[in-house]
Short mmCIF file of C-alpha atoms in Angstrom, two decimals:
data_model
loop_
_atom_site.label_atom_id
_atom_site.label_comp_id
_atom_site.label_asym_id
_atom_site.label_seq_id
_atom_site.Cartn_x
_atom_site.Cartn_y
_atom_site.Cartn_z
CA MET A 1 4.01 -15.79 -13.16
CA THR A 2 3.67 -19.32 -14.52
CA GLY A 3 7.07 -19.26 -15.74
CA LYS A 4 8.37 -18.45 -12.19
CA SER A 5 10.35 -21.55 -10.61
CA ALA A 6 9.03 -22.96 -7.28
CA ALA A 7 12.20 -21.45 -5.42
CA GLU A 8 11.80 -17.76 -6.87
CA ARG A 9 7.71 -18.18 -5.74
CA ARG A 10 8.94 -19.14 -2.22
CA THR A 11 11.65 -16.37 -2.10
CA GLY A 12 8.93 -13.97 -3.36
CA LEU A 13 6.86 -15.20 -0.66
CA LEU A 14 9.17 -14.95 1.99
CA ASN A 15 9.92 -11.27 0.97
CA GLY A 16 6.31 -10.51 1.01
CA PHE A 17 5.90 -11.65 4.51
CA ALA A 18 8.96 -9.77 5.64
CA ALA A 19 8.06 -6.41 3.93
CA TYR A 20 4.53 -7.02 5.38
CA GLY A 21 5.63 -8.12 8.76
CA MET A 22 7.79 -4.99 9.17
CA TRP A 23 4.95 -2.77 8.26
CA GLY A 24 2.88 -4.57 10.77
CA LEU A 25 5.61 -4.10 13.51
CA VAL A 26 6.49 -0.72 13.03
CA PRO A 27 4.50 0.41 15.90
CA LEU A 28 7.09 -0.86 17.92
CA PHE A 29 9.73 1.30 16.67
CA TRP A 30 8.22 4.59 16.79
CA PRO A 31 7.95 5.18 20.75
CA LEU A 32 11.70 4.37 20.95
CA LEU A 33 12.06 7.92 19.12
CA LYS A 34 10.72 9.49 22.28
CA PRO A 35 11.28 12.46 23.46
CA ALA A 36 11.41 13.43 19.64
CA GLY A 37 7.88 14.55 18.89
CA ALA A 38 5.81 13.51 15.91
CA VAL A 39 6.83 16.14 13.60
CA GLU A 40 10.60 15.93 14.30
CA ILE A 41 10.33 12.31 13.74
CA LEU A 42 8.58 12.87 10.60
CA ALA A 43 11.20 15.35 9.32
CA HIS A 44 13.93 12.82 10.10
CA ARG A 45 12.06 10.22 8.22
CA MET A 46 11.78 12.37 5.14
CA VAL A 47 15.59 13.34 5.02
CA TRP A 48 17.10 9.87 5.88
CA SER A 49 14.61 8.04 3.56
CA LEU A 50 16.15 10.03 0.71
CA PHE A 51 19.67 8.96 1.85
CA PHE A 52 19.01 5.31 1.96
CA VAL A 53 16.82 5.36 -1.09
CA GLY A 54 19.63 7.17 -3.05
CA ALA A 55 22.11 4.89 -2.02
CA ALA A 56 19.79 1.89 -3.21
CA LEU A 57 19.63 3.59 -6.43
CA LEU A 58 23.31 4.02 -6.74
CA VAL A 59 23.75 0.21 -6.00
CA ILE A 60 21.26 -0.83 -8.72
CA ARG A 61 22.52 2.22 -11.26
CA ARG A 62 19.04 2.84 -11.99
CA TRP A 63 18.93 6.75 -12.92
CA ALA A 64 17.38 6.64 -16.34
CA TRP A 65 13.87 7.57 -14.98
CA LEU A 66 15.02 10.83 -13.50
CA GLY A 67 15.92 12.70 -16.90
CA GLU A 68 12.52 11.39 -18.25
CA LEU A 69 10.66 12.65 -15.08
CA LEU A 70 12.28 16.19 -15.18
CA ARG A 71 10.88 16.79 -18.73
CA GLN A 72 7.35 16.05 -17.83
CA PRO A 73 5.84 18.94 -15.82
CA ARG A 74 2.45 16.91 -15.34
CA ARG A 75 4.25 13.97 -13.77
CA LEU A 76 6.30 16.13 -11.54
CA ALA A 77 3.22 17.85 -10.17
CA LEU A 78 1.57 14.56 -9.45
CA ILE A 79 4.70 13.45 -7.55
CA THR A 80 4.42 16.68 -5.57
CA VAL A 81 0.93 15.79 -4.79
CA ALA A 82 1.87 12.14 -3.87
CA ALA A 83 4.66 13.88 -1.27
CA ALA A 84 2.17 16.12 0.05
CA VAL A 85 -0.35 12.98 0.67
CA ILE A 86 2.21 10.71 1.88
CA THR A 87 3.58 13.43 4.22
CA VAL A 88 0.20 13.84 5.86
CA ASN A 89 -0.12 9.97 6.18
CA TRP A 90 3.20 9.51 7.62
CA GLY A 91 2.54 12.14 10.33
CA VAL A 92 -0.71 11.08 11.26
CA TYR A 93 0.41 7.60 11.76
CA ILE A 94 3.49 8.48 13.95
CA TRP A 95 1.31 10.74 15.85
CA SER A 96 -1.18 8.08 16.61
CA VAL A 97 0.91 5.69 17.56
CA ASN A 98 3.01 7.37 19.96
CA SER A 99 -0.28 9.14 21.41
CA GLY A 100 -1.50 5.54 22.03
CA HIS A 101 -3.94 5.15 19.05
CA VAL A 102 -2.45 2.23 17.34
CA VAL A 103 -5.83 -0.10 17.17
CA GLU A 104 -7.37 3.11 15.32
CA ALA A 105 -4.58 3.59 13.06
CA SER A 106 -4.73 -0.36 12.15
CA LEU A 107 -8.40 0.42 11.38
CA GLY A 108 -7.48 2.90 8.77
CA TYR A 109 -5.32 0.31 6.97
CA PHE A 110 -8.29 -2.29 7.30
CA ILE A 111 -10.61 0.35 5.55
CA ASN A 112 -8.13 1.42 2.83
CA PRO A 113 -9.24 -1.04 0.37
CA LEU A 114 -12.86 -0.07 0.81
CA VAL A 115 -12.23 3.49 0.56
CA THR A 116 -10.27 2.87 -2.61
CA ILE A 117 -13.26 1.35 -4.19
CA ALA A 118 -15.55 4.16 -3.22
CA MET A 119 -13.10 6.57 -4.64
CA GLY A 120 -13.06 4.50 -7.96
CA VAL A 121 -16.88 4.78 -8.04
CA LEU A 122 -17.16 8.55 -7.41
CA LEU A 123 -13.90 9.77 -9.03
CA LEU A 124 -13.28 7.14 -11.91
CA LYS A 125 -17.06 6.44 -12.38
CA GLU A 126 -16.08 2.78 -12.11
CA ARG A 127 -18.94 0.09 -12.00
CA LEU A 128 -18.94 -2.44 -8.98
CA ARG A 129 -20.56 -5.92 -8.71
CA PRO A 130 -23.17 -6.43 -6.29
CA VAL A 131 -20.88 -8.05 -3.68
CA GLN A 132 -18.30 -5.08 -4.00
CA TRP A 133 -21.43 -2.56 -3.23
CA ALA A 134 -22.64 -5.00 -0.30
CA ALA A 135 -18.88 -4.68 1.01
CA VAL A 136 -18.67 -0.98 0.80
CA GLY A 137 -22.28 -0.94 2.52
CA VAL A 138 -21.27 -2.83 5.34
CA GLY A 139 -18.00 -0.67 5.63
CA ALA A 140 -20.09 2.37 5.72
CA SER A 141 -21.93 0.70 8.60
CA ALA A 142 -18.96 -0.11 10.56
CA VAL A 143 -17.64 3.36 10.36
CA LEU A 144 -21.11 4.54 11.74
CA VAL A 145 -20.88 1.95 14.67
CA LEU A 146 -17.46 2.92 15.42
CA THR A 147 -18.45 6.43 15.69
CA ILE A 148 -20.77 5.77 18.12
CA GLY A 149 -18.28 3.63 20.12
CA TYR A 150 -15.66 6.49 20.18
CA GLY A 151 -18.27 9.07 20.52
CA ARG A 152 -16.68 11.10 17.65
CA PRO A 153 -15.88 9.82 14.04
CA PRO A 154 -12.71 7.82 13.83
CA TRP A 155 -10.77 10.71 12.33
CA ILE A 156 -7.46 9.11 12.68
CA SER A 157 -8.55 5.85 10.50
CA LEU A 158 -10.49 7.82 7.92
CA CYS A 159 -7.48 10.41 7.49
CA LEU A 160 -4.98 7.25 7.11
CA ALA A 161 -7.31 5.52 4.74
CA PHE A 162 -8.16 8.58 2.68
CA SER A 163 -4.64 9.69 2.54
CA PHE A 164 -3.52 6.46 1.51
CA ALA A 165 -6.05 5.98 -1.10
CA THR A 166 -5.41 9.38 -2.69
CA TYR A 167 -1.77 8.43 -2.80
CA GLY A 168 -2.48 5.11 -4.44
CA LEU A 169 -4.54 7.04 -7.20
CA VAL A 170 -1.90 9.72 -7.80
CA LYS A 171 0.93 6.88 -8.16
CA LYS A 172 -1.22 4.76 -10.48
CA LYS A 173 -1.30 8.15 -12.53
CA VAL A 174 2.37 8.73 -12.24
CA ASN A 175 3.37 5.24 -13.27
CA LEU A 176 6.82 4.85 -11.59
CA GLY A 177 8.39 2.22 -9.66
CA GLY A 178 8.40 1.72 -5.97
CA ILE A 179 11.78 2.90 -5.31
CA GLU A 180 12.14 5.54 -7.90
CA SER A 181 8.72 6.91 -6.74
CA LEU A 182 9.83 7.25 -2.99
CA ALA A 183 13.15 8.77 -4.31
CA ALA A 184 11.13 11.25 -6.29
CA GLU A 185 8.98 12.13 -3.25
CA THR A 186 11.57 12.28 -0.44
CA ALA A 187 13.75 14.64 -2.73
CA ILE A 188 10.59 17.22 -2.93
CA GLN A 189 10.25 16.54 0.88
CA PHE A 190 13.86 17.08 1.81
CA LEU A 191 14.47 20.45 1.68
CA PRO A 192 11.25 21.42 3.84
CA ALA A 193 12.29 18.86 6.28
CA LEU A 194 15.71 19.65 6.63
CA GLY A 195 14.91 23.41 7.02
CA TYR A 196 12.57 22.39 9.85
CA LEU A 197 15.26 20.48 11.62
CA VAL A 198 17.73 23.17 11.28
CA TRP A 199 15.15 25.71 12.85
CA LEU A 200 14.07 23.32 15.44
CA GLY A 201 17.96 23.05 16.31
CA ALA A 202 18.47 26.68 16.28
CA ARG A 203 15.42 27.06 18.98
CA GLY A 204 17.02 24.47 21.08
CA ASP A 205 14.38 22.02 20.77
CA ALA A 206 15.85 19.39 18.68
CA THR A 207 16.63 15.97 20.16
CA PHE A 208 19.13 14.78 17.34
CA THR A 209 22.26 16.06 19.21
CA THR A 210 20.93 16.23 23.04
CA GLU A 211 19.56 12.67 23.67
CA GLY A 212 22.97 10.75 23.02
CA ALA A 213 24.36 8.84 20.03
CA GLY A 214 21.81 6.00 20.31
CA HIS A 215 18.87 8.29 19.86
CA ALA A 216 20.56 9.76 16.96
CA ALA A 217 21.24 6.74 15.50
CA LEU A 218 17.52 5.40 16.05
CA LEU A 219 16.35 8.96 14.19
CA ALA A 220 18.65 8.13 11.31
CA ALA A 221 17.10 4.60 11.40
CA THR A 222 13.75 6.17 10.24
CA GLY A 223 15.15 5.93 6.69
CA LEU A 224 15.81 2.20 7.00
CA VAL A 225 12.45 1.47 8.53
CA THR A 226 11.02 3.19 5.46
CA ALA A 227 13.39 1.68 2.61
CA ILE A 228 14.06 -2.11 3.69
CA PRO A 229 10.38 -3.08 3.68
CA LEU A 230 9.90 -1.51 0.39
CA VAL A 231 13.10 -3.39 -0.96
CA CYS A 232 11.35 -6.68 0.17
CA PHE A 233 7.99 -5.72 -1.11
CA GLY A 234 9.88 -4.89 -4.61
CA ALA A 235 11.27 -8.63 -4.55
CA ALA A 236 8.13 -10.04 -3.79
CA ALA A 237 6.11 -8.30 -6.48
CA ILE A 238 8.03 -9.49 -9.30
CA ARG A 239 7.86 -13.22 -8.14
CA VAL A 240 4.26 -13.81 -6.59
CA PRO A 241 0.85 -12.95 -8.08
CA LEU A 242 -0.87 -9.59 -7.53
CA SER A 243 -3.45 -11.53 -5.74
CA THR A 244 -1.17 -13.15 -3.29
CA LEU A 245 0.02 -9.79 -2.55
CA GLY A 246 -3.58 -8.63 -2.09
CA LEU A 247 -4.29 -11.01 0.72
CA LEU A 248 -0.62 -10.49 2.23
CA GLN A 249 -1.43 -6.85 2.83
CA TYR A 250 -3.77 -7.49 5.40
CA LEU A 251 -1.07 -8.93 7.64
CA ALA A 252 0.30 -5.07 8.50
CA PRO A 253 -3.02 -4.04 9.93
CA VAL A 254 -3.66 -7.46 11.82
CA PHE A 255 -0.34 -7.19 13.39
CA GLN A 256 -0.74 -3.49 14.18
CA PHE A 257 -4.30 -4.32 15.85
CA LEU A 258 -2.82 -7.16 17.80
CA LEU A 259 0.14 -5.13 19.20
CA GLY A 260 -2.61 -2.27 20.21
CA ILE A 261 -4.66 -4.61 22.34
CA LEU A 262 -2.01 -7.15 23.45
CA TYR A 263 1.30 -5.19 23.76
CA PHE A 264 0.07 -1.40 24.11
CA ARG A 265 -3.01 -2.49 26.17
CA GLU A 266 -5.46 -0.15 24.39
CA ALA A 267 -9.37 -0.28 25.46
CA MET A 268 -11.70 -2.38 22.92
CA PRO A 269 -15.26 -1.95 24.44
CA PRO A 270 -18.08 -3.95 22.88
CA GLU A 271 -19.01 -1.23 20.40
CA ARG A 272 -15.51 -0.96 19.08
CA TRP A 273 -15.48 -4.90 18.61
CA ALA A 274 -18.70 -4.93 16.67
CA GLY A 275 -17.20 -1.86 14.32
CA PHE A 276 -14.33 -3.93 13.63
CA ALA A 277 -16.34 -7.09 13.01
CA LEU A 278 -18.30 -5.18 10.38
CA VAL A 279 -15.18 -4.10 8.80
CA TRP A 280 -13.73 -7.67 8.78
CA LEU A 281 -17.16 -8.97 7.26
CA ALA A 282 -16.73 -6.24 4.53
CA LEU A 283 -13.04 -7.59 3.89
CA SER A 284 -14.11 -10.75 3.85
CA LEU A 285 -16.73 -10.14 1.01
CA LEU A 286 -14.29 -8.22 -1.17
CA THR A 287 -11.77 -10.86 -0.76
CA TRP A 288 -14.10 -13.65 -1.58
CA ASP A 289 -15.24 -12.05 -4.63
CA ALA A 290 -12.00 -10.73 -5.80
CA LEU A 291 -10.85 -14.56 -5.53
CA ARG A 292 -13.91 -15.77 -7.37
CA THR A 293 -13.53 -13.38 -10.17
CA ALA A 294 -9.90 -14.08 -10.64
CA HIS A 295 -10.72 -17.84 -10.69
CA ARG A 296 -13.58 -17.73 -12.92
CA GLY A 297 -11.26 -15.50 -15.11
CA ALA A 298 -8.46 -17.90 -15.04
CA ARG A 299 -10.83 -20.92 -16.04
CA THR A 300 -12.50 -18.81 -18.98
CA LEU A 301 -8.87 -18.32 -20.26
CA ALA A 302 -7.71 -21.83 -19.80
CA ALA A 303 -10.92 -22.82 -22.03
CA ARG A 304 -10.17 -20.49 -24.67
CA THR A 305 -6.64 -21.49 -24.84
CA ASP A 306 -7.64 -25.23 -24.89
CA ARG A 307 -9.97 -24.04 -27.78
CA HIS A 308 -7.40 -22.37 -29.76
CA ARG A 309 -5.04 -25.19 -29.64
CA GLU A 310 -7.57 -27.68 -30.73
CA THR A 311 -8.41 -25.27 -33.80
CA MET A 312 -4.64 -24.78 -34.53
CA ALA A 313 -4.14 -28.55 -34.18
CA ALA A 314 -7.21 -29.36 -36.52
CA GLY A 315 -6.91 -26.49 -39.30
CA PRO A 316 -3.49 -28.01 -40.60
CA ALA A 317 -5.05 -31.48 -40.92
CA ARG A 318 -8.18 -30.08 -42.72
CA ASP A 319 -6.46 -27.46 -44.96
CA GLY A 320 -3.19 -28.60 -45.76
CA GLY A 321 -1.69 -26.29 -42.81
CA ASN A 322 -3.40 -23.15 -43.73
CA VAL A 323 -5.00 -21.20 -40.77
CA PRO A 324 -8.58 -20.06 -41.57
CA ALA A 325 -8.79 -16.15 -41.26
CA ALA A 326 -11.62 -16.81 -38.84
CA SER A 327 -9.54 -18.65 -36.66
CA ALA A 328 -6.81 -16.00 -36.65
CA SER A 329 -9.26 -13.38 -35.87
CA GLY A 330 -10.60 -15.45 -33.08
CA THR A 331 -7.27 -15.77 -31.61
CA ALA A 332 -6.98 -12.33 -31.71
CA GLY A 333 -9.98 -11.88 -29.78
CA THR A 334 -8.99 -14.30 -27.28
CA ALA A 335 -5.77 -12.40 -26.42
CA ARG A 336 -7.69 -9.05 -26.46
CA ASP A 337 -10.57 -10.21 -24.20
CA ALA A 338 -7.93 -12.24 -21.67
CA GLY A 339 -5.79 -8.93 -21.51
CA SER A 340 -8.80 -6.62 -20.64
CA VAL A 341 -9.53 -6.41 -16.83
CA PRO A 342 -12.95 -4.60 -16.10
CA ALA A 343 -12.45 -1.15 -14.28
CA ALA A 344 -14.78 -2.40 -11.24
CA SER A 345 -12.31 -5.07 -10.91
CA ALA A 346 -9.06 -3.30 -11.06
CA ALA A 347 -10.72 -0.88 -8.41
CA THR A 348 -10.82 -3.96 -5.82
CA GLU A 349 -7.33 -4.97 -5.95
CA ALA A 350 -5.77 -2.25 -3.93
CA ASP A 351 -2.30 -1.79 -4.75
CA PRO A 352 -0.28 -3.74 -2.14
CA LEU A 353 2.32 -1.00 -1.94
CA GLU A 354 -0.45 1.53 -0.58
CA ALA A 355 -0.49 -0.79 2.39
CA ARG A 356 2.81 1.11 3.50
CA PRO A 357 2.72 2.93 6.93
#
């Protein structure tokens, strides 16, 4: 990132704001698709996303990954799991927005980083720093408070958070680019989704052809709503540091939360405010710890680099240009240490792409 020009970083930042801004404002879009139900909207999103993502791949001529993926059954199986999990996530999110639960949906994306950390501990046996443990504990307390406030567990939030955390875990195992991964996932979703739409039309319950051209265009636009933010995110990811993207990811649930209380006028009794306050406290602890760790790592790396430069400068003068073996091994150690990231630290940096509603 240090080699990026100021103009590139500014472009990346603008694209990051655009991506997370669109993801944050998407609750305004789903109600426009009524009277289509959540499952019909979901099926259209799957079908049209494949068309638009496929068109993007044609433009950038990026197809080499496809043959490699088809020759790897394990990765194909993981892509299938990812497609299934994101189907659940998309479906619950669309239903929650169109059923008047925007605030509860936003909570799911607020607690997603905490769930990601918890899954890292439970499934990957990662070790956490004390502040991270405190953040997870505060987050668990928030869920308890919200359960009391809602009179039930906040199942919409938990479903969104756990499905996204699982999706992120699977995608990290697959190790495929954002556009390529979405293309593979929607290719798996395509036939079941198209079959459902054909069946719905045969029953006379489809709204695609019965509610006018404008409604049909909006249903087709679900593919653009999926693809355009992803393209902006891709442009941001190669231009700005991951830590910056990690902070930007909170824009989406903040916008969703504000839309829920200011535009959709959803109720926020005191106990819900208390629960959200605990979640925000947990995220503040998590963010502070991540920034502190990143700053400390940067200072350590800079100090080692300075020491290495001093050693290299002093070596030729002392030894007639010969670099001592110890110095060379020290350089290798510096590079090795600087490139290693503790597992617990990696767990705190939730993949920003996993904040895609």
